[in-house]
Short mmCIF file of C-alpha atoms in Angstrom, two decimals:
data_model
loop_
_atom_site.label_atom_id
_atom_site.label_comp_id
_atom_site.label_asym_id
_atom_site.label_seq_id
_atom_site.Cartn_x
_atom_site.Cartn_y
_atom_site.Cartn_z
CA UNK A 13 0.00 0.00 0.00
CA UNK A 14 1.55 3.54 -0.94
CA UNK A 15 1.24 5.81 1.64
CA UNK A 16 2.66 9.20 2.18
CA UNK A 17 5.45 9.40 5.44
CA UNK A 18 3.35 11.00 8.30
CA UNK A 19 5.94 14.01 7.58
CA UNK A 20 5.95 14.21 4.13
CA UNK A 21 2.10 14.65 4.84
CA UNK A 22 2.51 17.23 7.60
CA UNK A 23 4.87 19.59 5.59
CA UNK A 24 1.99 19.29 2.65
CA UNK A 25 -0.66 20.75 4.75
CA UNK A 26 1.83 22.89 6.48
CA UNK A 27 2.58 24.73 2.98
CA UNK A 28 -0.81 24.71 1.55
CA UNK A 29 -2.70 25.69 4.55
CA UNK A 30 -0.21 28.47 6.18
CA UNK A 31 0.04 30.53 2.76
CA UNK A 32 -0.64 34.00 3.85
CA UNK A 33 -4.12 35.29 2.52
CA UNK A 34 -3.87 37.98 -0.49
CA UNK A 35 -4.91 41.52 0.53
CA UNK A 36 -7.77 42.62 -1.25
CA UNK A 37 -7.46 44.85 -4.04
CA UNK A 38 -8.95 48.55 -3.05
CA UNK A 39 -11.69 49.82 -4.62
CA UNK A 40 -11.69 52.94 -7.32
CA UNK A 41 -14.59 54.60 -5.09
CA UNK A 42 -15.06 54.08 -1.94
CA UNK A 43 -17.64 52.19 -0.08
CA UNK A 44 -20.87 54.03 0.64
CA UNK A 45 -21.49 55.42 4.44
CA UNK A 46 -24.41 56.83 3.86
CA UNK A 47 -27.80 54.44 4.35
CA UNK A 48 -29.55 54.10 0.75
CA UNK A 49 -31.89 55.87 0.26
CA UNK A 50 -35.62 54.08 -0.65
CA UNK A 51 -35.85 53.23 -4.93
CA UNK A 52 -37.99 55.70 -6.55
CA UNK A 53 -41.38 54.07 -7.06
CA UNK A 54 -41.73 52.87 -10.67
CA UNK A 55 -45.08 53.62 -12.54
CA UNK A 56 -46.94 50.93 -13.48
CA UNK A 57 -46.99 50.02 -17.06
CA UNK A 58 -49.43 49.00 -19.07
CA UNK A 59 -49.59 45.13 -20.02
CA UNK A 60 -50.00 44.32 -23.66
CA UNK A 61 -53.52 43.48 -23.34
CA UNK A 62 -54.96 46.79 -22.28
CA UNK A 63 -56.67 48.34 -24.79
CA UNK A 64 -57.38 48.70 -28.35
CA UNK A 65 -55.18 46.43 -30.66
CA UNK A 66 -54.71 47.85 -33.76
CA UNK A 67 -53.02 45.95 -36.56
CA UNK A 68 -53.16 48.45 -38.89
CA UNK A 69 -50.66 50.37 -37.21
CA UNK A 70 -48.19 47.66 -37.10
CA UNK A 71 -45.41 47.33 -40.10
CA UNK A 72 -46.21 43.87 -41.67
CA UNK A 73 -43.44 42.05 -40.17
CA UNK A 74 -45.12 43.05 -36.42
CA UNK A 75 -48.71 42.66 -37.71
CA UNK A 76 -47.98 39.21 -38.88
CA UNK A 77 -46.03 38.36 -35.96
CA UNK A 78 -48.86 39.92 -33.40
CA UNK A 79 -52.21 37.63 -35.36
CA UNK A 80 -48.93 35.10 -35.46
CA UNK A 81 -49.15 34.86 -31.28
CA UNK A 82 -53.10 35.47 -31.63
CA UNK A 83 -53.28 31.73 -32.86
CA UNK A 84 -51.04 30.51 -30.40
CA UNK A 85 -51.83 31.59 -27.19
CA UNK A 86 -55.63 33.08 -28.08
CA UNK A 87 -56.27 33.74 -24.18
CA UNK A 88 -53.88 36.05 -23.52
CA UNK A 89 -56.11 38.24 -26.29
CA UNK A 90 -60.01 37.22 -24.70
CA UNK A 91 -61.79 40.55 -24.42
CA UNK A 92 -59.86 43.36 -26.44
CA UNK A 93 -60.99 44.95 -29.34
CA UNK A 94 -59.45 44.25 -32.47
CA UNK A 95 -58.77 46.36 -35.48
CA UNK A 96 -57.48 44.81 -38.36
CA UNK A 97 -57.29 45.11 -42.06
CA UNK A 98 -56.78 42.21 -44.83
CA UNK A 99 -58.04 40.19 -47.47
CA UNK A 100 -62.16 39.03 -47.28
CA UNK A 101 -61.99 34.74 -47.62
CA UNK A 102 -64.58 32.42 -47.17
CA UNK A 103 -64.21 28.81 -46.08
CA UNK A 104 -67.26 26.32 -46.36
CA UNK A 105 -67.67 24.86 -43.08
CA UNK A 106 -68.85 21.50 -41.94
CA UNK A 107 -72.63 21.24 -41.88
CA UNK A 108 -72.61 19.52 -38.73
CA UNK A 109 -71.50 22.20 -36.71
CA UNK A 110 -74.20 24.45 -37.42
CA UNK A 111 -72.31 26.94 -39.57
CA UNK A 112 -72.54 27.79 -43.24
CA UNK A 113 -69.49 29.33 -43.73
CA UNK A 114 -66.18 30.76 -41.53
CA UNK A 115 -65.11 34.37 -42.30
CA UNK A 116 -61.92 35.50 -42.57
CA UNK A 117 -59.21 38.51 -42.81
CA UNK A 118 -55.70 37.00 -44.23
CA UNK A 119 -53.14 39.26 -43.48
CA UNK A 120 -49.95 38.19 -45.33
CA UNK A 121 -45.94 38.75 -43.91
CA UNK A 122 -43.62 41.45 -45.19
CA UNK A 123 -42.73 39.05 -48.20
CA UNK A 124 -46.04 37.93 -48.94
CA UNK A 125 -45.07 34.65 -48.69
CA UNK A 126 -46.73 33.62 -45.60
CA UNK A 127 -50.41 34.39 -44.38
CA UNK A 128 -52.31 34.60 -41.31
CA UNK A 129 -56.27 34.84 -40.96
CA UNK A 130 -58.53 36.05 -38.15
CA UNK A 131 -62.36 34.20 -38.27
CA UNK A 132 -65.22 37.23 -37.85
CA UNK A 133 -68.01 37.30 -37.58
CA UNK A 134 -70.64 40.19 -38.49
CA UNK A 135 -74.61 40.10 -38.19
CA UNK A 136 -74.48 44.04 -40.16
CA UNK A 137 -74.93 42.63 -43.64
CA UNK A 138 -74.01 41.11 -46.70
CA UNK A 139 -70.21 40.30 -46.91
CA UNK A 140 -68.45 41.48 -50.37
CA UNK A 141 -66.58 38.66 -52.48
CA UNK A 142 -63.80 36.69 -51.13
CA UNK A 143 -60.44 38.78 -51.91
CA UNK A 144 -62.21 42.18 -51.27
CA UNK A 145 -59.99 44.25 -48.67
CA UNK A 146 -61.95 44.79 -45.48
CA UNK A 147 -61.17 46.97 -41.94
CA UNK A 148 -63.02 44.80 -39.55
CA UNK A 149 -63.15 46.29 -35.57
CA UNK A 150 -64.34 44.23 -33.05
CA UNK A 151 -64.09 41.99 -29.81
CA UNK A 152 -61.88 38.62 -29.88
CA UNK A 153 -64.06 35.91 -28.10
CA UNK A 154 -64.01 32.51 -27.74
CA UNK A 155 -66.86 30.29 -29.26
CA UNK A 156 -67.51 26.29 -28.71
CA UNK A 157 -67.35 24.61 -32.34
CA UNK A 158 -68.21 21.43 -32.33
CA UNK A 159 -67.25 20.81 -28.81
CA UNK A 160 -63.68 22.22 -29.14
CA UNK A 161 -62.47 26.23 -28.38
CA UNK A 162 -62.29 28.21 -30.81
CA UNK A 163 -61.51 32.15 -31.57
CA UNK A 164 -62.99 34.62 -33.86
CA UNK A 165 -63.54 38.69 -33.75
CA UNK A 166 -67.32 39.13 -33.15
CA UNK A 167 -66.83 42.71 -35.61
CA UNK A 168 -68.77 45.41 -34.86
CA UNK A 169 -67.98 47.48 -37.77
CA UNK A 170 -66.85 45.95 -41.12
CA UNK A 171 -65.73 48.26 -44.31
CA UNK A 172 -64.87 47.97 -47.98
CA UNK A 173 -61.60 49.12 -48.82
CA UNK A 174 -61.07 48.06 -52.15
#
C-alpha cells in the first residue's frame, strides 16, 4: 500500500494551509457610508392586453407576428378589441357544426409569402366577395365549435376598402 510518510504529509498541509491570505485589491470609489436611500417608485406600465389592438398600425413584419401569437396563445387576447385590415376569404364549413361558412381577414408577412387569418363574424350585412380588402373592428371571443375552443372577432364594424 503507498502511503505518504506522516511528515511528508505534515509539511503538505503545512505549505498549503499556512500561505498567507492575499490583501484585497482597493476599490476605485469608496464604499458608501451613507444608508440608501428608498428606490424611486416605478409607474406601473401598461400590459400588452390593455386596450385597443390595432393591426393596422403595425409594419407587416409586427402585424404578422402579433395575429402570429393570436393563434397561439388566443387567451392572452379574450376581451380586447381588435382592429385589423386584410383580405375578405370564405371557407365552407362543416354542416354539422351548425355553420354555413367561416369568415376571414388574411393578413400576409412582409414578403407575402406567408399568411395569417382572423375568423369574424358580423350580423351588419351582406359580406363582399372573397379577396375584397376589409377593416373589420371588433371583440376577440371565444366560441364552442363542435365541442372544441375556438376564436374569432365578433366585428362590430366591417368596411370595404377596395
Amino acid at each position: 500500500m503507498n502511503r505518504l510518510p506522516a511528515a511528508l504529509a505534515a509539511l503538505l498541509l503545512a505549505l498549503t494551509a499556512c500561505t498567507p491570505a492575499a490583501e484585497p485589491a482597493p476599490s476605485p470609489t469608496p464604499a458608501a457610508t451613507a444608508a440608501p436611500s428608498a428606490a424611486p417608485t416605478a409607474e406601473p406600465t401598461p400590459t400588452p392586453d390593455d386596450g385597443e389592438l390595432d393591426l393596422t398600425t403595425l409594419s407587416s413584419t409586427m402585424v404578422f407576428a402579433e395575429v402570429s401569437a393570436m393563434v397561439r396563445s388566443p387567451e392572452e387576447y379574450l376581451g380586447r378589441t381588435v382592429r385589423m385590415q386584410g383580405s375578405l376569404m370564405v371557407y365552407e364549413a362543416n354542416p354539422a357544426l351548425g355553420i354555413d361558412y367561416f369568415y376571414t381577414v388574411v393578413i400576409q408577412d412582409a414578403t407575402a409569402c406567408c399568411q395569417q387569418g382572423l375568423e369574424f363574424v358580423w350580423d351588419g350585412g351582406e359580406l363582399p366577395q372573397a379577396g375584397t380588402e376589409l377593416l373589420v373592428t371588433g371583440t376577440f371571443e371565444e366560441y364552442d365549435c363542435g365541442g372544441l375552443p375556438s376564436y374569432h372577432i365578433v366585428a362590430q364594424s366591417v368596411e370595404v376598402l377596395s
